[in-house]
Amino acid sequence: MDTESALFYRQLPKVELHAHLNGSVSSETMDLLMKRKPHLNIERGMTAILREQRRSLDECFQVFKVIHQLVDSGEDILLVAKAVIQEFAADGVKYLELRSTPREVTETGLTKQIYIETVLEAIRQCKQEGVDIDVRFLVAVDRRHGPEVAMETVKLAEDFMLCSGGTVVGLDLSGDPTVGHGKTLLPALQKAKNCGLKLALHLSEVPSQRDESELLLNLPPDRIGHGTFLHPEVGGSDSLVDKVCKQNIPIEMCLTSNVIGQTVPSYDKHHFQYWYNRGHPCVLCTDDKGVFSTDLSQEYQLAASTFKLSAEDVWNLSQQAIGCTFAPEPIKQKLEKMWAELKQQIL
Ligand code: 6MZ
């Protein structure tokens, strides 16, 4: 099959490793939520950004505030989490690591504990209903909330890691990269690592994070989110690149998100090229498929057309992502087998 065909990308088995739950809510699900809460006066254009549009990162973060108003109860979380999982499965994603920041909302009785339990319930229900996808969960720390909340979140993540039967596998560090400094979060991140949680950290998403990235790379994280400004050509440094390469830390790359949020000026200037050409493990991801009006098939197609990847290159890229998951070895082997079986039919 040729790489021009949208069907090829849909059929391509895929691994999604960087998807924020509330950023991934589709416009169809948003419509349902808006109908449930008409008093909020939220319209479609306030929860998603069209592909052709450009926004500052700050404006992107305003969108999450609006979405959080719409998703503020256990019932809402169950609805959005199930819908997001089903949509990824329909897009040909076979393995998904979903991430989300547990929130509490006094008015609806939502607690952080209930928040995580509800996401896990959504994952359980999808499995029971036979949705063809393996889903794991990363508990997210929002850097804006500071070190105490980060430590609390790590404790919660640890508890769930121990009792979720392998569904909670790691910790994400995200939130507005222009707020706070990672050094204050080091004790919480170190604790997470010590107790066996895998670390997926947003790193160098904006240029001002060079010192922070130096520090956080010493942990080291198990995966890097974005890593847009790590290399010297964009104001990073050789020392950062060395640390990433020596430790072979995979980078989650989100093309549409970075171009819409303008941390990358255009698709052909995306840092995917830099790392891919070095043979470094790069994993294509959506980041926030609802907010940035995309899906993972589209991200693969975009990467292929921008960087002139052959069908074989695209296949290898999706297969390589299996090795970058936080799944236990037997699951990785199962996915490898699935890819091997599908290869004959699809490529
Ligand atoms: C950093 C991001 C992000 O957790 O409520 N988030 N953090 N950089 C990004 N690049 C665009 N996109 C999303 O999902 C929404 C939250 O994910 C993080 C932010 O903390 C946002 O509030 P959850 O499911």
Coordinates of C-alpha atoms and ligand atoms in Angstrom, one line a residue:
M1 CA 0.0 0.0 0.0
D2 CA 1.3 3.5 -0.8
T3 CA 2.0 6.1 1.9
E4 CA -0.5 8.6 0.2
S5 CA -3.4 6.5 1.3
A6 CA -5.3 7.5 4.5
L7 CA -6.4 3.8 4.8
F8 CA -2.8 2.7 5.2
Y9 CA -2.4 4.9 8.3
R10 CA -5.7 3.9 9.8
Q11 CA -4.9 0.2 9.3
L12 CA -1.3 0.6 10.6
P13 CA -1.2 -0.8 14.1
K14 CA -0.2 2.0 16.4
V15 CA 1.0 2.7 19.9
E16 CA 0.0 6.0 21.6
L17 CA 2.2 7.0 24.5
H18 CA 1.5 10.7 25.0
A19 CA -2.3 11.5 25.4
H20 CA -3.7 13.8 28.0
L21 CA -7.2 12.6 28.9
N22 CA -9.0 16.0 28.9
G23 CA -7.1 17.2 25.9
S24 CA -8.2 14.1 24.0
V25 CA -12.0 14.6 24.2
S26 CA -13.6 14.6 20.8
S27 CA -16.0 17.3 19.6
E28 CA -18.8 14.7 19.6
T29 CA -18.2 14.1 23.3
M30 CA -17.8 17.8 24.0
D31 CA -21.3 18.4 22.4
L32 CA -22.8 15.9 24.9
L33 CA -21.1 17.6 27.8
M34 CA -22.2 21.1 26.6
K35 CA -25.8 19.8 26.5
R36 CA -25.5 18.5 30.0
K37 CA -24.2 21.9 31.2
P38 CA -25.9 24.7 29.1
H39 CA -25.5 27.2 32.0
L40 CA -21.8 27.3 31.3
N41 CA -22.4 28.9 27.8
I42 CA -19.4 27.0 26.4
E43 CA -19.4 26.6 22.6
R44 CA -17.4 24.3 20.3
G45 CA -14.8 26.9 19.3
M46 CA -13.8 27.2 23.0
T47 CA -12.7 23.6 23.4
A48 CA -10.8 22.8 20.2
I49 CA -8.4 24.6 17.9
L50 CA -8.6 23.9 14.1
R51 CA -5.6 22.5 12.4
E52 CA -5.0 25.7 10.3
Q53 CA -5.1 27.9 13.3
R54 CA -2.1 29.0 15.5
R55 CA -2.2 29.9 19.2
S56 CA 0.3 30.8 21.8
L57 CA 1.0 28.0 24.3
D58 CA -0.7 30.2 26.9
E59 CA -3.9 30.3 24.8
C60 CA -3.7 26.5 24.5
F61 CA -3.7 26.3 28.3
Q62 CA -6.7 28.5 28.5
V63 CA -8.6 25.8 26.5
F64 CA -7.9 23.2 29.2
K65 CA -9.5 25.5 31.8
V66 CA -12.7 25.5 29.8
I67 CA -12.6 21.7 29.3
H68 CA -12.1 21.2 33.1
Q69 CA -15.3 23.2 33.7
L70 CA -17.2 20.7 31.4
V71 CA -15.5 17.6 32.9
D72 CA -15.9 18.0 36.7
S73 CA -17.6 14.9 38.1
G74 CA -17.0 11.2 38.3
E75 CA -19.8 10.7 35.8
D76 CA -18.2 13.0 33.3
I77 CA -14.8 11.3 33.7
L78 CA -16.3 7.9 33.0
L79 CA -18.0 9.3 29.9
V80 CA -14.9 11.0 28.5
A81 CA -12.4 8.2 29.4
K82 CA -14.5 5.5 27.7
A83 CA -15.1 7.6 24.6
V84 CA -11.4 8.5 24.3
I85 CA -10.4 4.9 24.6
Q86 CA -13.0 3.8 22.0
E87 CA -11.8 6.5 19.6
F88 CA -8.2 5.5 19.9
A89 CA -9.1 1.9 19.3
A90 CA -11.2 2.9 16.2
D91 CA -8.1 4.8 14.9
G92 CA -6.1 1.6 15.0
V93 CA -4.3 2.2 18.3
K94 CA -3.5 -1.2 19.8
Y95 CA -1.7 0.0 23.0
L96 CA -2.5 3.3 24.8
E97 CA -0.9 5.0 27.7
L98 CA -3.4 7.6 28.8
R99 CA -2.3 10.3 31.3
S100 CA -4.4 12.6 33.4
T101 CA -4.1 15.0 36.4
P102 CA -6.3 13.9 39.3
R103 CA -8.6 16.8 40.4
E104 CA -10.9 17.4 43.2
V105 CA -14.2 19.3 42.8
T106 CA -16.0 19.9 46.1
E107 CA -19.4 20.7 44.5
T108 CA -19.6 17.4 42.7
G109 CA -18.0 15.3 45.4
L110 CA -15.0 14.5 43.1
T111 CA -11.8 13.5 44.9
K112 CA -8.5 12.7 43.5
Q113 CA -9.0 9.1 44.6
I114 CA -12.4 8.9 42.9
Y115 CA -10.8 10.5 39.8
I116 CA -8.2 7.8 39.4
E117 CA -10.7 5.0 40.3
T118 CA -13.1 6.3 37.6
V119 CA -10.4 6.3 34.9
L120 CA -9.5 2.7 35.9
E121 CA -13.2 1.8 35.8
A122 CA -13.5 3.2 32.3
I123 CA -10.4 1.1 31.3
R124 CA -12.0 -2.0 32.9
Q125 CA -15.4 -1.4 31.2
C126 CA -13.8 -1.0 27.8
K127 CA -11.9 -4.2 28.2
Q128 CA -15.0 -6.0 29.4
E129 CA -16.9 -4.7 26.3
G130 CA -14.2 -6.1 24.1
V131 CA -12.7 -2.8 22.8
D132 CA -9.6 -4.0 20.9
I133 CA -6.9 -2.0 22.8
D134 CA -4.6 -2.5 25.8
V135 CA -4.8 0.6 28.0
R136 CA -2.4 1.7 30.8
F137 CA -2.5 4.8 33.0
L138 CA 0.0 7.4 34.0
V139 CA -0.9 9.7 36.9
A140 CA 0.0 13.2 36.0
V141 CA 1.6 15.9 38.2
D142 CA 0.8 19.4 37.2
R143 CA 3.9 21.4 37.7
R144 CA 1.9 24.6 38.5
H145 CA 0.6 23.0 41.7
G146 CA 4.1 22.9 43.4
P147 CA 6.1 20.3 45.4
E148 CA 3.5 19.4 48.1
V149 CA 0.8 18.5 45.7
A150 CA 3.4 16.7 43.6
M151 CA 4.4 14.5 46.6
E152 CA 0.7 13.8 47.4
T153 CA 0.1 12.8 43.8
V154 CA 3.1 10.5 43.8
K155 CA 1.8 8.7 47.0
L156 CA -1.6 8.3 45.3
A157 CA 0.1 7.0 42.2
E158 CA 2.1 4.5 44.2
D159 CA -1.0 3.2 46.0
F160 CA -2.8 2.7 42.7
M161 CA 0.3 1.1 41.1
L162 CA 0.2 -1.5 43.8
C163 CA -3.6 -2.2 43.6
S164 CA -4.5 -1.7 39.9
G165 CA -3.2 -5.0 38.6
G166 CA -0.6 -3.4 36.4
T167 CA -2.8 -0.7 34.9
V168 CA -1.1 2.3 36.6
V169 CA 2.4 2.1 35.3
G170 CA 3.9 5.5 35.7
L171 CA 4.0 9.2 36.4
D172 CA 3.8 12.1 34.0
L173 CA 5.1 15.6 34.7
S174 CA 3.2 18.2 32.7
G175 CA 1.4 21.6 32.9
D176 CA 2.3 25.0 31.7
P177 CA 6.1 24.8 31.2
T178 CA 6.6 28.5 31.8
V179 CA 5.4 28.1 35.4
G180 CA 7.5 26.8 38.3
H181 CA 10.9 25.0 38.2
G182 CA 11.5 21.3 38.1
K183 CA 14.1 21.5 40.8
T184 CA 11.4 21.9 43.5
L185 CA 9.7 18.7 42.2
L186 CA 12.8 16.6 42.2
P187 CA 12.1 14.9 45.6
A188 CA 8.6 13.8 44.4
L189 CA 9.9 12.6 41.1
Q190 CA 12.8 10.7 42.8
K191 CA 10.3 9.1 45.2
A192 CA 8.2 8.0 42.3
K193 CA 11.2 6.4 40.6
N194 CA 12.3 4.7 43.8
C195 CA 8.9 3.0 44.2
G196 CA 8.9 1.6 40.7
L197 CA 6.8 4.1 38.8
K198 CA 8.1 4.9 35.3
L199 CA 8.7 8.6 34.6
A200 CA 7.4 10.3 31.5
L201 CA 8.5 13.9 31.9
H202 CA 7.7 17.0 29.7
L203 CA 11.1 18.4 29.1
S204 CA 12.4 21.5 27.2
E205 CA 9.0 22.2 25.7
V206 CA 9.9 25.9 25.8
P207 CA 13.5 27.4 25.4
S208 CA 13.8 28.7 29.0
Q209 CA 13.9 25.1 30.5
R210 CA 17.6 24.3 29.7
D211 CA 18.8 24.2 33.3
E212 CA 15.7 22.3 34.4
S213 CA 16.3 19.7 31.7
E214 CA 19.9 19.2 32.8
L215 CA 18.6 18.5 36.3
L216 CA 15.7 16.2 35.4
L217 CA 17.8 14.2 32.9
N218 CA 20.0 13.1 35.9
L219 CA 17.0 11.2 37.4
P220 CA 16.9 9.9 34.5
P221 CA 13.3 9.9 33.1
D222 CA 12.2 6.8 31.2
R223 CA 10.7 8.9 28.4
I224 CA 10.8 12.5 27.4
G225 CA 7.7 14.5 26.4
H226 CA 8.3 16.9 23.4
G227 CA 12.1 17.7 24.1
T228 CA 11.6 20.5 21.6
F229 CA 14.6 22.7 22.7
L230 CA 17.1 20.1 23.7
H231 CA 19.5 20.3 20.8
P232 CA 22.1 23.1 20.3
E233 CA 20.5 24.4 17.0
V234 CA 17.5 25.7 19.0
G235 CA 19.3 26.9 22.1
G236 CA 19.7 23.6 23.9
S237 CA 23.2 22.1 24.3
D238 CA 25.5 19.2 23.4
S239 CA 25.5 18.1 27.0
L240 CA 21.7 17.7 26.9
V241 CA 21.8 15.8 23.7
D242 CA 24.6 13.6 25.1
K243 CA 22.6 12.7 28.2
V244 CA 19.5 11.8 26.1
C245 CA 21.5 9.7 23.7
K246 CA 23.8 7.9 26.2
Q247 CA 20.8 6.9 28.2
N248 CA 18.8 6.2 25.1
I249 CA 15.7 7.9 26.4
P250 CA 12.8 7.8 23.9
I251 CA 11.2 11.1 22.9
E252 CA 7.4 11.5 22.5
M253 CA 6.8 13.8 19.5
C254 CA 3.6 15.6 18.9
L255 CA 3.8 17.4 15.5
T256 CA 0.4 19.1 15.2
S257 CA 0.3 20.2 18.9
N258 CA 3.8 21.8 18.6
V259 CA 2.9 23.6 15.3
I260 CA -0.5 24.9 16.5
G261 CA 1.1 25.9 19.9
Q262 CA 3.9 27.6 17.9
T263 CA 6.8 26.1 19.8
V264 CA 7.8 24.8 16.4
P265 CA 7.5 27.2 13.4
S266 CA 6.4 24.7 10.8
Y267 CA 6.1 20.9 10.2
D268 CA 9.4 20.8 8.2
K269 CA 11.2 22.5 11.1
H270 CA 10.0 19.9 13.6
H271 CA 12.7 18.4 15.8
F272 CA 11.5 14.9 14.8
Q273 CA 14.0 15.3 11.9
Y274 CA 17.0 15.9 14.1
W275 CA 16.4 13.0 16.4
Y276 CA 15.1 10.6 13.7
N277 CA 18.2 11.2 11.6
R278 CA 20.4 10.3 14.5
G279 CA 18.5 6.9 14.8
H280 CA 17.2 8.0 18.3
P281 CA 13.9 6.3 19.4
C282 CA 11.1 8.8 18.4
V283 CA 7.5 8.0 19.2
L284 CA 4.8 9.9 17.3
C285 CA 1.9 10.9 19.6
T286 CA -1.2 13.1 19.6
D287 CA -0.7 15.0 22.9
D288 CA -4.3 16.4 22.9
K289 CA -6.2 15.0 19.9
G290 CA -9.4 16.8 20.8
V291 CA -7.9 20.2 21.4
F292 CA -5.6 20.0 18.4
S293 CA -8.1 18.4 16.0
T294 CA -6.0 15.4 15.1
D295 CA -5.6 11.7 15.5
L296 CA -2.7 9.3 15.6
S297 CA -3.2 8.1 12.0
Q298 CA -3.0 11.8 10.9
E299 CA 0.2 12.3 12.8
Y300 CA 1.9 9.4 11.1
Q301 CA 0.7 10.6 7.7
L302 CA 2.0 14.1 8.5
A303 CA 5.4 12.8 9.5
A304 CA 5.6 10.6 6.4
S305 CA 4.7 13.4 4.0
T306 CA 6.9 16.0 5.7
F307 CA 10.0 13.9 6.1
K308 CA 9.5 11.7 3.0
L309 CA 9.2 8.4 4.9
S310 CA 8.5 5.2 3.0
A311 CA 5.8 2.7 4.0
E312 CA 8.5 0.5 5.5
D313 CA 9.9 3.5 7.5
V314 CA 6.5 4.3 8.8
W315 CA 6.0 0.6 9.8
N316 CA 9.3 0.5 11.6
L317 CA 8.5 3.7 13.4
S318 CA 5.2 2.3 14.8
Q319 CA 6.9 -1.0 15.7
Q320 CA 9.7 0.7 17.5
A321 CA 7.2 2.4 19.8
I322 CA 6.5 -1.0 21.3
G323 CA 9.9 -1.0 22.9
C324 CA 9.3 2.4 24.4
T325 CA 6.1 1.5 26.3
F326 CA 5.9 1.0 30.0
A327 CA 4.2 -2.4 29.5
P328 CA 5.7 -5.5 31.1
E329 CA 7.8 -7.8 28.8
P330 CA 5.0 -10.4 28.0
I331 CA 2.7 -7.5 26.8
K332 CA 5.5 -6.2 24.6
Q333 CA 6.0 -9.7 23.2
K334 CA 2.3 -10.0 22.5
L335 CA 2.4 -6.6 20.6
E336 CA 5.4 -7.6 18.6
K337 CA 3.6 -10.8 17.6
M338 CA 0.5 -8.8 16.6
W339 CA 2.7 -6.4 14.5
A340 CA 4.4 -9.4 12.8
E341 CA 1.1 -11.0 11.9
L342 CA -0.4 -7.7 10.6
K343 CA 2.6 -6.8 8.5
Q344 CA 1.8 -9.2 5.7
Q345 CA -1.7 -7.9 5.3
I346 CA -0.9 -4.2 5.6
L347 CA 2.5 -3.4 4.1
Ligands
6MZ1 C1 2.2 20.5 29.0 C2 0.0 19.7 28.9 C3 0.0 19.9 27.5 O1 -4.5 16.1 32.9 O2 -6.8 17.2 32.8 N1 -1.2 19.2 29.2 N2 1.1 20.0 29.6 N3 2.2 20.7 27.7 C4 1.2 20.5 26.9 N4 1.3 20.8 25.6 C5 0.3 21.4 24.8 N5 -1.2 19.5 27.0 C6 -1.9 19.1 28.0 O3 -5.4 17.0 30.7 C7 -5.2 18.3 30.5 C8 -3.9 18.7 31.2 O4 -2.7 18.1 30.5 C9 -1.6 18.9 30.6 C10 -2.0 20.2 31.3 O5 -1.7 20.1 32.7 C11 -3.5 20.2 31.1 O6 -4.2 20.9 32.1 P1 -5.8 16.3 32.1 O7 -6.5 15.0 31.7

